[in-house]
Amino acid sequence: MRYWRKEWQAFVILMGPGAFWLVFFFLIPIALIWIYSFLDRGPQGQIVWDFSFQNYARALEPIHLLIFWKSLWIAGVTTIFCLLLGFPMAMGVAFAPARWKNLLLLLVALPFFTNLLIRTYAWIAILRTKGYVNETIGWFYDGIAGLIGGGDPTVIAPYEPIEFLYNQYAIVVGLVYVGLPFLILPLYATLEKFDRSFLETSLDLGASQWQTFFKVMVPIAMPGIVAGSLLVFIISLGTYLVPDVLGGTSSEMIGTLIARQFGPSRDWPFGSALSCLLLYVTFIILWVRAMAAGRGNAGAL
């Protein structure tokens, strides 16, 4: 490969569009948000150029720390469920016959072809009191009640719809649906390179199927597990749409709190401080992951 200083014209042509996009649509907006986080809000919601750490101190108040903690908890639970559901699905795609792999990958990526807003509102039709889940449960309930009580309401009470919507459980369901492809695809990329002879060797040496799974497959698939889990966790931590649509008033997450500051509250400095704190948490997570990966590579050498 030629040294880039000798071919700087080609380097500029190839790198220029990407660098322009990153600088003007990523770095500059983040820099503006970071600057706003040190400013104050005026009486009419305007930006007052008075530098202080007041917004960060306000962001660390107990009521806001509770929302941070709730967001971390929901993101962690979402990641665990995605891993429990996504690992078998990734194995199924990776070990499927070659003629079926492209179709299965298409099914995994199919949600990306539909707008997230439409997919999230579809969960309202599924989970509401007169939605598909409650209607299905009610149909089975009425059938069993008719067999047992002969239709007499005094024997078995009529079915009362379950409140699936507007709580933290609905948020977790929506986030698992959104994040599942982000875990399956990196995990599939790792399992696709998996040498199945390792499984046969482990079983031939007397290991059980569970021992083979946890001591052979899981360690080899760990890079995909970590990459997919980080993607799901980070996406779930900062999400706005799912908790806003499926969550209730007591299910506010950090994403909805930030959106409210930039919207109805018109408190851009405080919203910027919350955004920067979320960004700091994300960078710390990625830094810890990079440090752990570096130590793992050093140990392997």
Short mmCIF file of C-alpha atoms in Angstrom, two decimals:
data_model
loop_
_atom_site.label_atom_id
_atom_site.label_comp_id
_atom_site.label_asym_id
_atom_site.label_seq_id
_atom_site.Cartn_x
_atom_site.Cartn_y
_atom_site.Cartn_z
CA MET A 1 0.00 0.00 0.00
CA ARG A 2 1.32 3.42 -0.94
CA TYR A 3 2.09 5.93 1.77
CA TRP A 4 -0.81 8.34 2.05
CA ARG A 5 1.38 11.48 2.14
CA LYS A 6 2.60 10.70 -1.36
CA GLU A 7 -0.94 10.18 -2.64
CA TRP A 8 -2.71 12.80 -0.57
CA GLN A 9 -5.06 13.78 -3.42
CA ALA A 10 -6.54 10.29 -3.55
CA PHE A 11 -6.62 10.19 0.24
CA VAL A 12 -8.63 13.43 0.37
CA ILE A 13 -11.04 12.24 -2.32
CA LEU A 14 -11.69 8.93 -0.57
CA MET A 15 -11.75 10.18 3.01
CA GLY A 16 -13.22 13.63 2.44
CA PRO A 17 -16.96 12.79 2.23
CA GLY A 18 -16.85 10.51 5.27
CA ALA A 19 -14.78 12.95 7.29
CA PHE A 20 -17.11 15.83 6.35
CA TRP A 21 -20.14 13.82 7.45
CA LEU A 22 -18.58 12.84 10.78
CA VAL A 23 -17.39 16.36 11.58
CA PHE A 24 -20.50 18.33 10.64
CA PHE A 25 -23.21 15.85 11.58
CA PHE A 26 -21.60 14.10 14.56
CA LEU A 27 -18.70 15.91 16.20
CA ILE A 28 -20.03 19.48 15.91
CA PRO A 29 -23.54 18.62 17.25
CA ILE A 30 -22.00 16.71 20.16
CA ALA A 31 -19.65 19.63 20.86
CA LEU A 32 -22.61 22.05 20.89
CA ILE A 33 -24.53 19.82 23.30
CA TRP A 34 -21.47 19.60 25.53
CA ILE A 35 -21.13 23.41 25.57
CA TYR A 36 -24.86 23.87 26.27
CA SER A 37 -24.55 21.56 29.28
CA PHE A 38 -22.53 24.26 31.09
CA LEU A 39 -24.97 27.11 30.30
CA ASP A 40 -28.20 28.27 31.96
CA ARG A 41 -31.83 28.51 30.92
CA GLY A 42 -33.42 31.93 30.71
CA PRO A 43 -36.95 32.86 31.88
CA GLN A 44 -38.38 32.26 28.40
CA GLY A 45 -36.37 29.11 27.73
CA GLN A 46 -33.55 30.91 25.97
CA ILE A 47 -29.89 30.00 26.37
CA VAL A 48 -28.00 32.18 28.88
CA TRP A 49 -24.24 32.17 28.39
CA ASP A 50 -23.33 31.79 32.03
CA PHE A 51 -20.90 28.90 32.51
CA SER A 52 -21.45 26.74 35.59
CA PHE A 53 -21.81 23.11 36.72
CA GLN A 54 -25.35 23.69 37.98
CA ASN A 55 -26.95 21.44 35.38
CA TYR A 56 -24.70 18.51 36.27
CA ALA A 57 -25.41 19.02 39.98
CA ARG A 58 -29.12 19.03 39.20
CA ALA A 59 -28.76 15.89 37.09
CA LEU A 60 -27.23 14.10 40.09
CA GLU A 61 -30.21 14.82 42.33
CA PRO A 62 -31.88 11.69 43.78
CA ILE A 63 -34.99 11.93 41.61
CA HIS A 64 -32.89 11.95 38.43
CA LEU A 65 -30.47 9.30 39.71
CA LEU A 66 -33.51 7.09 40.30
CA ILE A 67 -34.48 7.48 36.64
CA PHE A 68 -30.89 6.67 35.63
CA TRP A 69 -30.97 3.56 37.80
CA LYS A 70 -34.35 2.51 36.39
CA SER A 71 -32.99 2.93 32.87
CA LEU A 72 -29.93 0.83 33.70
CA TRP A 73 -32.14 -1.85 35.24
CA ILE A 74 -34.51 -2.00 32.27
CA ALA A 75 -31.60 -2.06 29.82
CA GLY A 76 -29.94 -4.87 31.78
CA VAL A 77 -33.13 -6.97 31.93
CA THR A 78 -33.69 -6.37 28.21
CA THR A 79 -30.16 -7.53 27.43
CA ILE A 80 -30.59 -10.72 29.47
CA PHE A 81 -33.86 -11.61 27.73
CA CYS A 82 -32.37 -10.84 24.31
CA LEU A 83 -29.44 -13.11 25.10
CA LEU A 84 -31.67 -15.95 26.30
CA LEU A 85 -33.84 -15.68 23.18
CA GLY A 86 -31.16 -14.67 20.70
CA PHE A 87 -28.53 -17.33 21.39
CA PRO A 88 -30.74 -20.29 20.33
CA MET A 89 -31.98 -18.33 17.33
CA ALA A 90 -28.42 -17.45 16.27
CA MET A 91 -27.43 -21.11 16.68
CA GLY A 92 -30.42 -22.16 14.56
CA VAL A 93 -29.43 -19.79 11.76
CA ALA A 94 -25.70 -20.64 11.93
CA PHE A 95 -26.26 -24.42 11.95
CA ALA A 96 -29.11 -24.41 9.44
CA PRO A 97 -28.62 -25.95 5.99
CA ALA A 98 -26.99 -23.60 3.50
CA ARG A 99 -30.16 -23.27 1.41
CA TRP A 100 -32.09 -21.90 4.40
CA LYS A 101 -29.53 -19.47 5.84
CA ASN A 102 -30.27 -16.52 3.57
CA LEU A 103 -34.01 -16.83 4.20
CA LEU A 104 -33.51 -17.03 7.97
CA LEU A 105 -31.18 -14.02 7.94
CA LEU A 106 -33.77 -12.11 5.94
CA LEU A 107 -36.40 -12.93 8.57
CA VAL A 108 -34.08 -11.72 11.32
CA ALA A 109 -33.40 -8.45 9.49
CA LEU A 110 -37.01 -8.02 8.30
CA PRO A 111 -38.02 -5.63 11.15
CA PHE A 112 -35.43 -3.14 9.88
CA PHE A 113 -37.52 -2.68 6.74
CA THR A 114 -40.41 -1.23 8.77
CA ASN A 115 -40.36 2.07 10.63
CA LEU A 116 -39.77 1.70 14.36
CA LEU A 117 -42.74 3.95 15.17
CA ILE A 118 -45.12 1.67 13.27
CA ARG A 119 -43.67 -1.44 14.94
CA THR A 120 -43.96 0.13 18.38
CA TYR A 121 -47.58 1.19 17.88
CA ALA A 122 -48.33 -2.35 16.67
CA TRP A 123 -47.52 -3.53 20.19
CA ILE A 124 -50.38 -1.37 21.48
CA ALA A 125 -52.79 -3.37 19.33
CA ILE A 126 -51.24 -6.56 20.70
CA LEU A 127 -51.05 -5.68 24.42
CA ARG A 128 -54.04 -3.39 25.07
CA THR A 129 -57.01 -4.60 27.11
CA LYS A 130 -58.93 -5.41 23.91
CA GLY A 131 -55.84 -6.46 22.02
CA TYR A 132 -54.86 -9.78 20.52
CA VAL A 133 -53.25 -11.18 23.68
CA ASN A 134 -56.20 -10.43 25.93
CA GLU A 135 -58.69 -11.57 23.31
CA THR A 136 -56.84 -14.89 22.94
CA ILE A 137 -56.62 -15.44 26.70
CA GLY A 138 -60.28 -14.47 27.07
CA TRP A 139 -61.32 -16.93 24.36
CA PHE A 140 -59.58 -19.82 26.13
CA TYR A 141 -60.86 -18.63 29.51
CA ASP A 142 -64.46 -18.46 28.33
CA GLY A 143 -64.16 -21.91 26.74
CA ILE A 144 -62.83 -23.49 29.94
CA ALA A 145 -65.38 -21.58 32.05
CA GLY A 146 -68.18 -22.87 29.82
CA LEU A 147 -67.02 -26.45 30.25
CA ILE A 148 -66.64 -26.18 34.02
CA GLY A 149 -69.48 -23.86 35.02
CA GLY A 150 -71.89 -24.41 32.19
CA GLY A 151 -71.96 -20.68 31.47
CA ASP A 152 -73.09 -19.78 34.96
CA PRO A 153 -71.23 -16.56 35.99
CA THR A 154 -71.69 -17.39 39.66
CA VAL A 155 -69.45 -20.45 39.30
CA ILE A 156 -66.57 -18.80 37.42
CA ALA A 157 -66.35 -15.01 37.11
CA PRO A 158 -66.11 -13.48 33.63
CA TYR A 159 -62.64 -12.82 32.28
CA GLU A 160 -61.11 -9.49 33.28
CA PRO A 161 -58.57 -8.16 30.74
CA ILE A 162 -55.00 -7.94 32.03
CA GLU A 163 -53.24 -4.57 31.94
CA PHE A 164 -50.20 -5.39 29.84
CA LEU A 165 -49.66 -1.82 28.64
CA TYR A 166 -48.21 1.33 30.23
CA ASN A 167 -45.81 -0.27 32.70
CA GLN A 168 -42.19 -1.39 32.84
CA TYR A 169 -43.06 -4.89 31.61
CA ALA A 170 -44.45 -3.48 28.37
CA ILE A 171 -41.26 -1.45 27.93
CA VAL A 172 -39.12 -4.58 28.36
CA VAL A 173 -41.25 -6.47 25.83
CA GLY A 174 -40.92 -3.64 23.30
CA LEU A 175 -37.18 -3.26 23.86
CA VAL A 176 -36.58 -7.01 23.54
CA TYR A 177 -38.41 -6.93 20.23
CA VAL A 178 -36.32 -3.97 19.05
CA GLY A 179 -32.97 -5.25 20.33
CA LEU A 180 -33.20 -8.93 19.40
CA PRO A 181 -31.85 -8.56 15.83
CA PHE A 182 -28.92 -6.50 17.13
CA LEU A 183 -27.87 -9.48 19.27
CA ILE A 184 -28.62 -12.25 16.79
CA LEU A 185 -26.58 -10.82 13.91
CA PRO A 186 -23.21 -10.37 15.73
CA LEU A 187 -23.69 -13.71 17.46
CA TYR A 188 -24.47 -15.38 14.14
CA ALA A 189 -21.31 -13.90 12.62
CA THR A 190 -19.29 -15.55 15.41
CA LEU A 191 -21.09 -18.90 15.36
CA GLU A 192 -20.86 -19.08 11.57
CA LYS A 193 -17.09 -19.52 11.92
CA PHE A 194 -17.51 -22.15 14.65
CA ASP A 195 -15.78 -25.46 13.97
CA ARG A 196 -18.33 -28.14 14.78
CA SER A 197 -15.61 -30.74 15.22
CA PHE A 198 -14.99 -29.18 18.65
CA LEU A 199 -18.48 -30.25 19.71
CA GLU A 200 -17.95 -33.79 18.44
CA THR A 201 -14.59 -34.01 20.18
CA SER A 202 -16.05 -32.79 23.47
CA LEU A 203 -18.89 -35.33 23.31
CA ASP A 204 -16.51 -38.14 22.33
CA LEU A 205 -14.35 -37.34 25.36
CA GLY A 206 -17.30 -37.93 27.68
CA ALA A 207 -18.68 -34.43 28.24
CA SER A 208 -22.42 -34.03 28.42
CA GLN A 209 -24.33 -31.79 26.05
CA TRP A 210 -24.69 -29.09 28.71
CA GLN A 211 -20.97 -29.25 29.53
CA THR A 212 -20.15 -29.03 25.84
CA PHE A 213 -22.43 -26.04 25.47
CA PHE A 214 -21.10 -24.05 28.44
CA LYS A 215 -17.42 -25.06 28.26
CA VAL A 216 -16.89 -25.20 24.50
CA MET A 217 -19.51 -23.25 22.57
CA VAL A 218 -20.10 -20.33 24.95
CA PRO A 219 -16.38 -19.42 25.36
CA ILE A 220 -15.83 -19.54 21.60
CA ALA A 221 -18.98 -17.46 20.99
CA MET A 222 -18.07 -14.95 23.72
CA PRO A 223 -16.93 -12.17 21.29
CA GLY A 224 -20.32 -12.24 19.59
CA ILE A 225 -22.13 -12.44 22.94
CA VAL A 226 -20.29 -9.39 24.28
CA ALA A 227 -20.67 -7.37 21.06
CA GLY A 228 -24.39 -8.11 20.74
CA SER A 229 -25.07 -7.55 24.44
CA LEU A 230 -23.32 -4.17 24.34
CA LEU A 231 -25.35 -3.12 21.32
CA VAL A 232 -28.63 -4.11 22.97
CA PHE A 233 -27.70 -2.53 26.30
CA ILE A 234 -26.61 0.81 24.83
CA ILE A 235 -29.62 1.03 22.51
CA SER A 236 -32.01 0.15 25.35
CA LEU A 237 -30.36 2.56 27.78
CA GLY A 238 -30.86 5.64 25.64
CA THR A 239 -34.11 4.74 23.93
CA TYR A 240 -36.94 7.25 23.80
CA LEU A 241 -39.74 5.98 21.58
CA VAL A 242 -40.54 2.64 23.24
CA PRO A 243 -40.92 3.93 26.83
CA ASP A 244 -42.80 6.99 25.58
CA VAL A 245 -45.36 4.87 23.70
CA LEU A 246 -45.60 1.71 25.82
CA GLY A 247 -44.61 3.02 29.26
CA GLY A 248 -46.75 4.80 31.80
CA THR A 249 -46.15 7.87 33.93
CA SER A 250 -44.20 5.80 36.47
CA SER A 251 -42.01 4.19 33.79
CA GLU A 252 -40.01 7.21 32.68
CA MET A 253 -36.51 6.45 31.39
CA ILE A 254 -33.56 8.72 30.80
CA GLY A 255 -34.38 9.00 27.09
CA THR A 256 -37.88 10.32 27.73
CA LEU A 257 -36.55 12.69 30.41
CA ILE A 258 -34.03 14.14 27.95
CA ALA A 259 -36.67 14.47 25.24
CA ARG A 260 -38.95 16.35 27.64
CA GLN A 261 -36.19 18.85 28.41
CA PHE A 262 -35.65 19.60 24.72
CA GLY A 263 -39.41 19.66 24.09
CA PRO A 264 -42.12 20.93 26.45
CA SER A 265 -39.76 22.05 29.25
CA ARG A 266 -37.54 24.04 26.86
CA ASP A 267 -34.57 23.49 29.16
CA TRP A 268 -31.83 22.74 26.66
CA PRO A 269 -28.91 23.20 29.09
CA PHE A 270 -30.30 20.63 31.54
CA GLY A 271 -31.22 18.27 28.71
CA SER A 272 -27.69 18.66 27.36
CA ALA A 273 -26.21 17.79 30.76
CA LEU A 274 -28.36 14.66 30.95
CA SER A 275 -27.34 13.73 27.41
CA CYS A 276 -23.67 14.20 28.23
CA LEU A 277 -23.98 12.05 31.36
CA LEU A 278 -25.57 9.33 29.27
CA LEU A 279 -22.76 9.72 26.75
CA TYR A 280 -20.15 9.46 29.52
CA VAL A 281 -21.74 6.24 30.80
CA THR A 282 -21.69 4.81 27.27
CA PHE A 283 -18.03 5.73 26.79
CA ILE A 284 -17.13 4.14 30.14
CA ILE A 285 -18.88 0.91 29.14
CA LEU A 286 -17.06 0.83 25.80
CA TRP A 287 -13.74 1.68 27.48
CA VAL A 288 -14.14 -1.15 29.99
CA ARG A 289 -14.97 -3.51 27.12
CA ALA A 290 -11.91 -2.37 25.16
CA MET A 291 -9.65 -2.77 28.21
CA ALA A 292 -11.01 -6.26 28.89
CA ALA A 293 -10.52 -7.22 25.25
CA GLY A 294 -6.96 -5.86 25.30
CA ARG A 295 -6.09 -7.87 28.41
CA GLY A 296 -7.65 -10.96 26.90
CA ASN A 297 -5.55 -10.61 23.74
CA ALA A 298 -2.42 -9.99 25.81
CA GLY A 299 -3.13 -13.11 27.89
CA ALA A 300 -3.63 -15.16 24.73
CA LEU A 301 -0.23 -14.04 23.47
#
